[in-house]
Coordinates of C-alpha atoms in Angstrom, one line a residue:
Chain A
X1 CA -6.0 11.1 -27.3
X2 CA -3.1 10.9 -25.0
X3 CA -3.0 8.3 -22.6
X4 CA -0.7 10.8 -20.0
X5 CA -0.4 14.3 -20.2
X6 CA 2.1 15.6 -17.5
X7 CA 2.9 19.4 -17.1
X8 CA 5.6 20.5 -14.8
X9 CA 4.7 18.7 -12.2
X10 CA 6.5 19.2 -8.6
X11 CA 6.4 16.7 -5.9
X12 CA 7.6 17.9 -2.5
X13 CA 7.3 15.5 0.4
X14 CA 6.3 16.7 3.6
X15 CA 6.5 15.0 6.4
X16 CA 5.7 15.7 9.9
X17 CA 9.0 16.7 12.2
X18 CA 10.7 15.3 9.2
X19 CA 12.9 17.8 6.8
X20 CA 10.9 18.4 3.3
X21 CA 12.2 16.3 0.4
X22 CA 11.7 17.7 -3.1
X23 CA 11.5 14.1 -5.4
X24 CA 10.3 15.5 -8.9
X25 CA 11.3 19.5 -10.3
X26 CA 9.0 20.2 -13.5
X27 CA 8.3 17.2 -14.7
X28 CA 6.9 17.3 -18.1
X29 CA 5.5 14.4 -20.3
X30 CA 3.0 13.3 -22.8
X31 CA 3.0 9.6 -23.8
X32 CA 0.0 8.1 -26.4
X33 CA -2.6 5.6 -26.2
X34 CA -1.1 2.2 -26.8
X35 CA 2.3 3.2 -26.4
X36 CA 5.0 1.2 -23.9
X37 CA 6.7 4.2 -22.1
X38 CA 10.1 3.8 -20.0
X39 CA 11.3 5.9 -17.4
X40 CA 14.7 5.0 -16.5
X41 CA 17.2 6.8 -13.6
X42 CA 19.6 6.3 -10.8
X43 CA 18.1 4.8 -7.7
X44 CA 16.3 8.2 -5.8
X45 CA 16.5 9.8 -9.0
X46 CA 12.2 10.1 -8.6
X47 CA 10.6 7.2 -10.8
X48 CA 9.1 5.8 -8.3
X49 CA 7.5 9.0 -7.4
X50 CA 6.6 10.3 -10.7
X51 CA 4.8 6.8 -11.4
X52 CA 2.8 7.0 -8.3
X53 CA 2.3 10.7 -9.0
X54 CA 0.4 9.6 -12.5
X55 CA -1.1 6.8 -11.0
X56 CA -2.7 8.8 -8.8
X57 CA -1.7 7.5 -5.4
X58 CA 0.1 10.8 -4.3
X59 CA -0.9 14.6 -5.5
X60 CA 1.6 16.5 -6.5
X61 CA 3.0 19.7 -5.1
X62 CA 2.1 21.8 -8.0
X63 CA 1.4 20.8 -12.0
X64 CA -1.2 19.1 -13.6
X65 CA -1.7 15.4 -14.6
X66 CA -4.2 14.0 -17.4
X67 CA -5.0 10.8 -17.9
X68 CA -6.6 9.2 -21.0
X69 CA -8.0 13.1 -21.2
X70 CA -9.1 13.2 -17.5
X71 CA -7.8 15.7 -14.8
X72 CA -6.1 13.0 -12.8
X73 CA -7.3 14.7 -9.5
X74 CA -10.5 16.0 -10.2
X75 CA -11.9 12.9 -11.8
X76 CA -9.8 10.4 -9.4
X77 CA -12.5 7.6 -9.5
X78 CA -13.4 7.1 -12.6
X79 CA -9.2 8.0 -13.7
X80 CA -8.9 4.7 -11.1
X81 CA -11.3 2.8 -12.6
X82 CA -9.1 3.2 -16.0
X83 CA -5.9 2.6 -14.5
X84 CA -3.5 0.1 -12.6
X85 CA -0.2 -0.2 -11.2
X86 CA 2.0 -2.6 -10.1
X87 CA 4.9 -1.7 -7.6
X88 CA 7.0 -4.0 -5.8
X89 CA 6.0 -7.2 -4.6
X90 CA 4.3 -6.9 -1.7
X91 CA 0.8 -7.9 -0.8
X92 CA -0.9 -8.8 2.5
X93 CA 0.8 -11.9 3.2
X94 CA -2.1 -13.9 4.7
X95 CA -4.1 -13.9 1.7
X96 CA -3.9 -17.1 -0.8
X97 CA -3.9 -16.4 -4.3
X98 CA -6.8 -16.6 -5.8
X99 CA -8.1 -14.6 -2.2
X100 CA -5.6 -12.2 -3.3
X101 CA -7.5 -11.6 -7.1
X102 CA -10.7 -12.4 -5.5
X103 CA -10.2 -9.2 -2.8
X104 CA -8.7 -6.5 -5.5
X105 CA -11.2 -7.9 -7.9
X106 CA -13.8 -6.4 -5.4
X107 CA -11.9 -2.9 -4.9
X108 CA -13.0 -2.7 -8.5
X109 CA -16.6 -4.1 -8.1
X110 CA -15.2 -6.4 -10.1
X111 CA -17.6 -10.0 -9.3
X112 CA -17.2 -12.1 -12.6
X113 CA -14.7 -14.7 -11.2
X114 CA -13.7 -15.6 -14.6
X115 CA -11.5 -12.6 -15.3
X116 CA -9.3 -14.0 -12.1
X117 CA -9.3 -17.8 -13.6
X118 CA -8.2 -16.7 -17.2
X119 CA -5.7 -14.1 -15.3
X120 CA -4.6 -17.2 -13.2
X121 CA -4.4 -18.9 -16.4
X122 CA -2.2 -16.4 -18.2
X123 CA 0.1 -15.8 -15.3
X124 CA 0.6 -19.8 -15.0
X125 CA -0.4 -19.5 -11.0
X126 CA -2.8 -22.5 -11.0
X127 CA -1.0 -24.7 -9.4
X128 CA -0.3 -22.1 -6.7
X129 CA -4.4 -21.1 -6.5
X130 CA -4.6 -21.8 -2.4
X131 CA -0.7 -21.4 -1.7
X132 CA -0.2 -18.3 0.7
X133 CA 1.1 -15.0 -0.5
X134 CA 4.2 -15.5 2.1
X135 CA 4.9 -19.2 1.3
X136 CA 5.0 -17.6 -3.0
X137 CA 8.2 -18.2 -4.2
X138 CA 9.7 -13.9 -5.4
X139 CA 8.8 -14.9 -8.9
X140 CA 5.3 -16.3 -8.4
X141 CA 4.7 -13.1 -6.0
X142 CA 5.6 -10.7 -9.0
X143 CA 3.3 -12.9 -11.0
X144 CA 0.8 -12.7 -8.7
X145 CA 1.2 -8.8 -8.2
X146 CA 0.9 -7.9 -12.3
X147 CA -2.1 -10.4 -12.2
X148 CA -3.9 -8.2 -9.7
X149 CA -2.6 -5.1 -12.0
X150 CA -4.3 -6.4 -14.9
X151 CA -7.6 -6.8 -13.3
X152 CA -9.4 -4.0 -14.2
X153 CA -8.2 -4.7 -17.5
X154 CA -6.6 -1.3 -17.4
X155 CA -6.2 1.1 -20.2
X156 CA -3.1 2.3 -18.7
X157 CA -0.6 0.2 -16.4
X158 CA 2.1 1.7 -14.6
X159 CA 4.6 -1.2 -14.3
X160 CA 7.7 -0.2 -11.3
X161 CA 10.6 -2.5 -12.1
X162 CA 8.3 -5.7 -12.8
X163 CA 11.6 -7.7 -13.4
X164 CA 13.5 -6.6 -10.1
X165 CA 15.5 -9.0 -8.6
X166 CA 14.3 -12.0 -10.1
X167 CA 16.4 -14.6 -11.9
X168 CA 17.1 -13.8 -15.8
X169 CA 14.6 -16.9 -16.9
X170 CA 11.9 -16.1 -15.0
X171 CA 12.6 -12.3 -15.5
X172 CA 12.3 -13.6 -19.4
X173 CA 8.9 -15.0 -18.7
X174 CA 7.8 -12.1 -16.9
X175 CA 8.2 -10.0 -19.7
X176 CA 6.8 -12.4 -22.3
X177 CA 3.3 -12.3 -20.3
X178 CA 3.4 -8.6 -19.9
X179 CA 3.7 -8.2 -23.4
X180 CA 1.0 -10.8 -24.2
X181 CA -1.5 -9.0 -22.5
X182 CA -0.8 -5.7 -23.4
X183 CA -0.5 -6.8 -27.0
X184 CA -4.1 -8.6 -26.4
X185 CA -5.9 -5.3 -24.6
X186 CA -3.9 -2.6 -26.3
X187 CA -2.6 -1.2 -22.9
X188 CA -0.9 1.4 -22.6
X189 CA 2.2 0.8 -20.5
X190 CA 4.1 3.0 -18.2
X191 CA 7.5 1.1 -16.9
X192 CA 10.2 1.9 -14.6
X193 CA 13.3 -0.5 -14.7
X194 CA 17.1 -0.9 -13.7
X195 CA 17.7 -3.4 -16.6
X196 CA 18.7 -1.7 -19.7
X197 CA 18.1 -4.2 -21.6
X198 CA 14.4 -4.7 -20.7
X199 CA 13.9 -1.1 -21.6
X200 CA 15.4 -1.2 -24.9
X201 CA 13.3 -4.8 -25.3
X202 CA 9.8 -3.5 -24.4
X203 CA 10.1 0.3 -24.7
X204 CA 9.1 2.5 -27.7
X205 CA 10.3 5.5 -25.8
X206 CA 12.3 5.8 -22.7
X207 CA 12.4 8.9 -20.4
X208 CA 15.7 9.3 -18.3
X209 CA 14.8 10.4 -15.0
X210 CA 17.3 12.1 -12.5
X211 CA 17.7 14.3 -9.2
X212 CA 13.9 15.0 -10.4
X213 CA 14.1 15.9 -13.5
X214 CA 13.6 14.4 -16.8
X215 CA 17.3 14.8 -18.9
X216 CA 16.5 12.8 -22.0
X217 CA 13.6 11.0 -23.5
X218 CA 13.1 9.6 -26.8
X219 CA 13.7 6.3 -28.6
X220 CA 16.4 4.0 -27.6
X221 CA 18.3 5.1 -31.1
X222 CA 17.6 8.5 -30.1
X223 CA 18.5 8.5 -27.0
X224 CA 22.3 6.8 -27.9
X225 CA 23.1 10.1 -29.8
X226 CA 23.8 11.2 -26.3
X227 CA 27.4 8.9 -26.1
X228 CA 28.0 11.0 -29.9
X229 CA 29.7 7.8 -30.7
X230 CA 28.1 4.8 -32.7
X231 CA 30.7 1.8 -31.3
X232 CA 33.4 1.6 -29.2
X233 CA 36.5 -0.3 -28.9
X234 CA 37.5 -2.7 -25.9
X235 CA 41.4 -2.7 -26.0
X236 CA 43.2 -4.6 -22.6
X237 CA 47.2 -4.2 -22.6
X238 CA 49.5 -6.1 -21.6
X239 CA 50.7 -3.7 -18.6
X240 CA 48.6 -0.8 -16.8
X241 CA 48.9 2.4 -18.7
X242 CA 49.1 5.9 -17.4
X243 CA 48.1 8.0 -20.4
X244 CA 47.4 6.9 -23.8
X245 CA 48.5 10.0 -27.1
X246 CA 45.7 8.9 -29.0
X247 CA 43.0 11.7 -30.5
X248 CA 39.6 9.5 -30.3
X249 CA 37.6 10.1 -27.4
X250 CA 38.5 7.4 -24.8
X251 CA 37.8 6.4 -21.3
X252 CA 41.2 4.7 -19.7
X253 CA 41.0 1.9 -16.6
X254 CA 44.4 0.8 -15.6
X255 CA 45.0 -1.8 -18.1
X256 CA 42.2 -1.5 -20.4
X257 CA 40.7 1.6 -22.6
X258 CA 37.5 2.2 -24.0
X259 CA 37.6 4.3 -27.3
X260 CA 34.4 5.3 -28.7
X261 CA 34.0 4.9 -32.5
X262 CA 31.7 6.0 -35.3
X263 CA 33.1 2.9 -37.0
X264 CA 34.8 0.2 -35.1
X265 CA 35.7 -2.0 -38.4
X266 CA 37.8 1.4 -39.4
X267 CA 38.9 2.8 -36.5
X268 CA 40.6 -0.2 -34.7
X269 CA 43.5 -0.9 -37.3
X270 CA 44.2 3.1 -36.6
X271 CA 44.1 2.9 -33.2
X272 CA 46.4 -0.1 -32.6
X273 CA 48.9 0.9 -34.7
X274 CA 49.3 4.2 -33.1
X275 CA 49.1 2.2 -29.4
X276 CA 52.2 0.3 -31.0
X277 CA 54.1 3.5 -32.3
X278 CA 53.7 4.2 -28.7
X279 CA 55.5 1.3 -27.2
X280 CA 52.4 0.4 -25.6
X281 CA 51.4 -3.6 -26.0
X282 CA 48.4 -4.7 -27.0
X283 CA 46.4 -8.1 -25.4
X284 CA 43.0 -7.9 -26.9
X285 CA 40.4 -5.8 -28.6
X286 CA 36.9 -6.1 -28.8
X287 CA 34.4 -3.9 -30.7
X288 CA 30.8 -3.4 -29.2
X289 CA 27.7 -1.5 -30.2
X290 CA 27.1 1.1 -28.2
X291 CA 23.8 0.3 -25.8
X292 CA 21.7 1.9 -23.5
X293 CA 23.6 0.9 -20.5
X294 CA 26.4 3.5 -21.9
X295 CA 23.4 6.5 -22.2
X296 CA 22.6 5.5 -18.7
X297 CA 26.3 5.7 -17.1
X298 CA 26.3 8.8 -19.1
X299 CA 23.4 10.6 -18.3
X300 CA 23.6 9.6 -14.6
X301 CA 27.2 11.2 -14.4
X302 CA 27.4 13.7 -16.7
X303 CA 24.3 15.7 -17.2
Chain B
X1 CA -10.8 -11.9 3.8
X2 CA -7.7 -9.9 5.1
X3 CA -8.2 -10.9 8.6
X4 CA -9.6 -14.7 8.0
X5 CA -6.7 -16.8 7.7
X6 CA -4.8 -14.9 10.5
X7 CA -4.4 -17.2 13.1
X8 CA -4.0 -14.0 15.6
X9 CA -7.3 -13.0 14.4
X10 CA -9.1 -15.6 15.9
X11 CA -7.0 -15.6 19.1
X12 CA -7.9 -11.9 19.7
X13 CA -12.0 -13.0 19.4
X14 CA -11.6 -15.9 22.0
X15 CA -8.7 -15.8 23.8
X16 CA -8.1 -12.5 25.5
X17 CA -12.3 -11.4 26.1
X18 CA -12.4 -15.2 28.1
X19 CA -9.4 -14.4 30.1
X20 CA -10.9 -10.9 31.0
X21 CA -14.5 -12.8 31.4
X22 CA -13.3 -15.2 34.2
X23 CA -10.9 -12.7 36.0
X24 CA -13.0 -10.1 36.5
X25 CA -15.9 -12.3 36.8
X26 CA -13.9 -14.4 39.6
X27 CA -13.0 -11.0 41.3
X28 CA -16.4 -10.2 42.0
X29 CA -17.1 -13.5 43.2
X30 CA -14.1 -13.3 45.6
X31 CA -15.4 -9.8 47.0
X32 CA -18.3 -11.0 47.3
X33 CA -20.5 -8.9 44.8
X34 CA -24.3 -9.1 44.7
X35 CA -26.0 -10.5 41.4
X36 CA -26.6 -6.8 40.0
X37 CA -22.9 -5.5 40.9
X38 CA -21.3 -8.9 38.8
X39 CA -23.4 -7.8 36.2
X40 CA -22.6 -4.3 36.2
X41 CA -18.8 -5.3 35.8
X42 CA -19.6 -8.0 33.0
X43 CA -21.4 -5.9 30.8
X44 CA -18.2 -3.9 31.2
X45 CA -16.3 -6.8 30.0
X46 CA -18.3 -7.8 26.8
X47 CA -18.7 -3.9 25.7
X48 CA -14.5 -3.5 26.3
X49 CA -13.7 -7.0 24.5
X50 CA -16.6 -6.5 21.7
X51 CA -15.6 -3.1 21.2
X52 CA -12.1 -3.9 21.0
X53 CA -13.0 -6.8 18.5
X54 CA -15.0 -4.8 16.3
X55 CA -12.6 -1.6 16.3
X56 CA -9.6 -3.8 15.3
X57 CA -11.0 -4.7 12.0
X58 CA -11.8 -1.1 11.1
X59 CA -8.4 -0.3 12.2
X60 CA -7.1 -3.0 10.0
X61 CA -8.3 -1.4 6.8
X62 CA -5.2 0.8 7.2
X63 CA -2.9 -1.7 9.4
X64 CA -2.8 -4.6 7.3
X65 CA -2.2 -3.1 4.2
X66 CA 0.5 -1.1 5.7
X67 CA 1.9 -3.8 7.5
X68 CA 2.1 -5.8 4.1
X69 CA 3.2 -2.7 2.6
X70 CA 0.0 -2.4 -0.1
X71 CA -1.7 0.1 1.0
X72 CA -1.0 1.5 -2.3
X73 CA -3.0 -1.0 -4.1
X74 CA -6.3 -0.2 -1.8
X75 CA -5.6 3.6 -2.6
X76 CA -5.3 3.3 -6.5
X77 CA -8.4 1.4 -6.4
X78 CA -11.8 3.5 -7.0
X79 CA -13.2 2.5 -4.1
X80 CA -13.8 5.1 -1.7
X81 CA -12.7 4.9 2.2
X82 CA -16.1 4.9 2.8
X83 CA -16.5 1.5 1.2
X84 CA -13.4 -0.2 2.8
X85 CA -14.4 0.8 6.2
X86 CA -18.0 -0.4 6.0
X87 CA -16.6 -3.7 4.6
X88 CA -14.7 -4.4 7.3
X89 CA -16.9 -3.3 9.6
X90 CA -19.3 -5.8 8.6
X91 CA -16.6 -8.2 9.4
X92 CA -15.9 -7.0 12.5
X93 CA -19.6 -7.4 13.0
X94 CA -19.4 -10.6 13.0
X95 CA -16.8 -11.8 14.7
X96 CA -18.3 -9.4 17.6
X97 CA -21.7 -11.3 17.2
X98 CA -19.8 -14.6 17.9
X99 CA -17.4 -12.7 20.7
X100 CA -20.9 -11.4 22.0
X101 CA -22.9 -14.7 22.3
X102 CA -20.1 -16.7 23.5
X103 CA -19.2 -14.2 26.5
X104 CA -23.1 -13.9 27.0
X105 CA -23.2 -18.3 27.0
X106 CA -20.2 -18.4 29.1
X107 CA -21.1 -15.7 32.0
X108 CA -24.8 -17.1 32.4
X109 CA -23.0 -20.7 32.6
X110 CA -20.0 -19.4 35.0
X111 CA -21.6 -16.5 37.0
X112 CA -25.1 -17.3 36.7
X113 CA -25.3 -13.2 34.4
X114 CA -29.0 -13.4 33.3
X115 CA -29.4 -11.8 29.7
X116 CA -32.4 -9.4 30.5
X117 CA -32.7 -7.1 27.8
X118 CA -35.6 -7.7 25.0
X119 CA -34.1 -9.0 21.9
X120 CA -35.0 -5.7 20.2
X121 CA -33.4 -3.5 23.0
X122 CA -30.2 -6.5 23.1
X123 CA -30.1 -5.6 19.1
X124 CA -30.0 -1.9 19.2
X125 CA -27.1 -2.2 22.5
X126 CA -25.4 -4.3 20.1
X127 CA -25.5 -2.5 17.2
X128 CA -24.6 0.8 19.4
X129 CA -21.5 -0.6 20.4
X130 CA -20.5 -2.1 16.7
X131 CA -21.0 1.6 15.8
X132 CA -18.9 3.3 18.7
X133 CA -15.7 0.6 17.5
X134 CA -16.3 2.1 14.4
X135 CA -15.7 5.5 15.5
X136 CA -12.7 4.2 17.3
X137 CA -11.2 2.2 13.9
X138 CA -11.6 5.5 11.7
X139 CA -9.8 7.4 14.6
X140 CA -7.4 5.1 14.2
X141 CA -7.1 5.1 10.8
X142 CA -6.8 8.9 10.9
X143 CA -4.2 8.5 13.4
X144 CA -2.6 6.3 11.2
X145 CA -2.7 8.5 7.7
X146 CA -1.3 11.7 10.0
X147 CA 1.1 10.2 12.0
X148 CA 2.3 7.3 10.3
X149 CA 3.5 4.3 12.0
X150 CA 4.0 6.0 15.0
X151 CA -0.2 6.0 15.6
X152 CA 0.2 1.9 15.5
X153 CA 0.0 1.8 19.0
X154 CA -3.3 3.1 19.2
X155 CA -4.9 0.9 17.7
X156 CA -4.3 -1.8 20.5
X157 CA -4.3 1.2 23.4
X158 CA -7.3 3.4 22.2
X159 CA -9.9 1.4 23.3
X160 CA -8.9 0.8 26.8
X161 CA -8.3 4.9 27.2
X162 CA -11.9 5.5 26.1
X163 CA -12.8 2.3 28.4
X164 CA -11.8 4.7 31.4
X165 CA -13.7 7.3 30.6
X166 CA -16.6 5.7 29.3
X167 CA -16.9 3.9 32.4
X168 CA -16.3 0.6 31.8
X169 CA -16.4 -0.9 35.7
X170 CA -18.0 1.6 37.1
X171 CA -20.6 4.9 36.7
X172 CA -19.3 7.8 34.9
X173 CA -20.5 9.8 38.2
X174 CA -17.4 8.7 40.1
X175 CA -15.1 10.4 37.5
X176 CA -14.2 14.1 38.2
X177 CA -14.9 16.9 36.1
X178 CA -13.7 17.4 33.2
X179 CA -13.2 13.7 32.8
X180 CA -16.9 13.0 33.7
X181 CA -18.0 15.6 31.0
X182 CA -15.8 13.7 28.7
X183 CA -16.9 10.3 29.4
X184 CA -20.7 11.6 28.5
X185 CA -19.1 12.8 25.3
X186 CA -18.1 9.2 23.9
X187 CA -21.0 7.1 22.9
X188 CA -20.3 4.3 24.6
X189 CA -21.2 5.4 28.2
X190 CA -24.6 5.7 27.1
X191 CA -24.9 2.2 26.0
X192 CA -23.3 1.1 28.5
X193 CA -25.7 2.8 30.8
X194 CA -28.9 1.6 29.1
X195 CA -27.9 -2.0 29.3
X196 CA -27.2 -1.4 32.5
X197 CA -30.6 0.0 33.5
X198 CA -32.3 -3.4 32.8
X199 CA -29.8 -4.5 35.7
X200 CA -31.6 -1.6 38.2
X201 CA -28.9 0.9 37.9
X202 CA -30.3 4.2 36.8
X203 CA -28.7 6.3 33.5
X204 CA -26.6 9.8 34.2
X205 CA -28.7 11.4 31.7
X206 CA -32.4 10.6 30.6
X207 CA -32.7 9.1 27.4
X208 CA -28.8 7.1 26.9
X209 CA -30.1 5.5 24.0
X210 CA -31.4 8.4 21.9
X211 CA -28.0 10.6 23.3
X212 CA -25.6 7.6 22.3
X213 CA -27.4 7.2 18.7
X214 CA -27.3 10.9 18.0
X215 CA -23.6 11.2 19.1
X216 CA -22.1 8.4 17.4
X217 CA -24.4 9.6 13.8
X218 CA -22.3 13.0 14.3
X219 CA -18.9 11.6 15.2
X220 CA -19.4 9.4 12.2
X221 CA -20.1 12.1 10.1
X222 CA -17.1 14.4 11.1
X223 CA -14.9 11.5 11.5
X224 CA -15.4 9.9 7.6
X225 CA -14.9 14.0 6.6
X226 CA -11.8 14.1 8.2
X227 CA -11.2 10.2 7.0
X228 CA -11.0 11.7 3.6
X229 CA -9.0 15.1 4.4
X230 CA -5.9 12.9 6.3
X231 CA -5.7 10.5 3.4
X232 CA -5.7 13.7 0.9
X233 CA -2.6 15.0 3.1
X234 CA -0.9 11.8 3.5
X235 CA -1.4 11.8 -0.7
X236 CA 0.4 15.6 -0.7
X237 CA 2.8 14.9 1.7
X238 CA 4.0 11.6 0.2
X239 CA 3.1 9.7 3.6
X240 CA 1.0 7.0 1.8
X241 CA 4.3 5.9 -0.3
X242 CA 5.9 5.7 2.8
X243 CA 3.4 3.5 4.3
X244 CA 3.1 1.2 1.4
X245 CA 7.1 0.8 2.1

């Protein structure tokens, strides 16, 4: 069974004296049981959208949505019970934590208090148990916020940019829990991010997400067949350069050039020694793998 | 739970009904008001600042959660609005059973008000009002799903509109049509009417009690239908993402 089953799904907001924005154009999607899913994009691009489209928080325009088999809007309540999302880090700011998981627990008729200890447990927020939501520091409010999404122990968790804006150690941390717990329940995960390297970390498959529309999707080594290039090159020169009379497909910045490569090892020797024949002078070369930052910049611009 | 560590929420249930309490009470004192005619304007004063108490929490259900942008988190949930508002309700309850016994404590002790009703008719006035703030938190909350948070005002100004029509210092009588009309429409007026006939002043229409119950049962009714049709639309129009920030 699939855990989400999207078919050209249109999302039109309409808001009163407001001009109608359309946020998603056909979206189509299936993603299995068990499976972590990414759905990367430009900022506006419509993740945020599709996620609380499948979530069930907003009803799309037109298309239909199954979850874990479920018509998403005709069997809303039990789809809820199933499901859980985490988006942003905001929560009513009065509450103290374990309030916090004590109060969604009971959205979800939820009483055994033991599911909020061990998820207090897991998410390291004992020490924080009676410590405001306002007075959290951003890290221990994310924390806080995926413990409340894992309440319901949810078959399927929708995850918007669990990782934003939070230092790179704690971001770390962040995703060690969320992968513990999914590991543990075999959740199936639904994640939007900005960091590249978190969705080529967690994700099986990644979705690329933009003006509406889903552009790509597959694996992470899939999806780098877009840049049709395995490596590229890194070469700085010595002064800026206008033009460069080199046949391998290159991007030129002033006074650096990216070439991209099939094989760096082979193609560099080539490459600076026809930069030299050219009189132009050479200060350093790198060689990188390609990653998914470079799909990224390239889907976003080009397609 | 929402409301119990705000430090606001506890000013709103003791501050503001005691400042309207001595005011008005001292008003009447000053224009020299028989026994009856204080109490005619206090019970006034505990139904505005009990209804306003009560009607608040409902209201919260939606303001809260879209002040703290989370109201996404109450939707995703499979609890239905139903549920929330009956929830806080009940919490509103209470905090207009303690805004309720202390204005009753503290007019007796200040303006000599004599509480006259039978418990059981005192329960039934009590629970009337409790009811008619609920109506006014779903309006809100409708409000609230349609317009956004341009409705936020209401839920601070709502109360003291219906107050005028309702009749809050004075008999609906004195009202001109349509507003009279109007003011026999809201719930309230009747309660207000049947406390007051313990007090010797005699009800618009026969039976307040009976007419205030059956009109808030409806209003209910229509009001948690249409509850559940403005938080559909706000889900199709994308109004709830926008209110969850």
């Amino acid at each position: 069974m699939k855990a989400v089953e999207c078919k050209n799904v249109w999302m039109i907001y309409r808001n009163f004296m407001e001009k109608s924005v359309t946020a998603l154009r056909g979206v189509s999607l299936d993603i299995e049981t068990g499976e972590i899913f990414g759905i990367l994009g430009p900022n506006g691009a419509g993740k945020t959208t599709l996620i609380s489209v499948l979530s069930t928080i907003l009803i799309p325009t037109k298309g239909d949505v199954r979850i874990l088999g479920m018509d998403a809007f005709k069997n809303t309540k039990k789809v809820r019970e199933l499901i859980n999302i985490s988006s942003g880090v905001r929560l009513p700011w009065g509450m103290k934590v374990y309030e916090c998981l004590r109060f969604y627990a009971l959205c979800y008729g939820i009483t055994d208090r033991s599911i909020i200890e061990k998820l207090i447990a897991d998410f390291e927020l004992e020490e924080y148990r009676n410590t405001r939501f306002d007075d959290l520091s951003a890290g221990n409010k994310q924390k806080l916020n995926l413990a409340r999404a894992f309440l319901n122990s949810p078959e399927v968790v929708f995850l918007d940019e669990p990782t934003a804006n939070l230092d790179p150690d704690i971001a770390r941390k962040i995703r060690e829990m969320i992968l513990q717990i999914i590991d543990r329940n075999d959740t199936t995960v639904i994640l939007t991010t900005h960091n590249m390297r978190e969705a080529e970390m967690l994700c099986e498959r990644i979705a690329f997400i933009r003006d509406g529309k889903i552009i790509a999707e597959g694996t992470a080594e899939e999806l780098k067949k877009f840049i049709k290039a395995n490596e590229r090159i890194i070469v700085r020169f010595k002064e800026p350069v206008k033009s460069l009379p080199i046949s391998v497909p290159y991007e030129l910045n002033g006074n650096s050039a990216i070439f991209y490569v099939d094989n760096a090892e082979k193609a560099t020797p080539k490459i600076v020694l026809e930069l030299s024949n050219a009189g132009i002078e050479v200060e350093s070369v790198k060689m990188e793998e390609i990653t998914l930052e470079d799909v990224f910049i390239e889907l976003s611009e080009n397609y | 739970m929402v409301t119990k560590n705000e430090f606001y929420a506890i000013f709103e249930m003791l501050f503001w009904p005691l400042v309207t309490l001595i005011s008005v009470g001292l008003l009447g004192e000053f224009l020299y008001l028989s026994k009856n005619e204080i109490a005619f304007i206090i019970i006034g004063v505990i139904a505005l600042s009990v209804v306003h108490i009560v009607q608040i929490d409902v209201t919260y259900v939606m303001l809260l959660d879209m002040w703290s942008m989370s109201l996404k988190y109450i939707i995703v949930s499979p609890m239905p609005f139903y549920r929330m508002v009956l929830g806080a309700w009940l919490f509103g309850a209470v905090r207009g059973v303690v805004s309720l016994s202390l204005l009753i404590i503290l007019s007796s002790a200040i303006f000599n008000f004599s509480f006259e009703l039978p418990f059981s008719s005192a329960l039934i006035f009590a629970i009337g009002l409790f009811a008619s703030a609920m109506l006014i938190g779903i309006f809100n909350c409708i409000l609230i799903l349609i317009f956004g948070r341009r409705a936020e005002i209401f839920a601070w100004t709502l109360t003291a509109i219906v107050m005028i029509f309702c009749g809050i210092y004075y008999p609906v009588t004195i009202l001109p049509e349509p507003f009279r009309t109007f003011g026999l429409l809201i719930p309230i007026t009747h309660f207000l009417e049947y406390f007051r006939s313990f007090y010797g002043f005699s009800p618009t229409l026969e039976n307040p009690l009976v007419i205030g119950i059956g009109e808030t049962v409806i209003y209910l009714l229509v009001l948690l239908i249409t509850a559940e049709l403005s938080m559909k639309r706000a889900r199709k129009t994308g109004l709830v993402l926008k209110l969850s920030g």
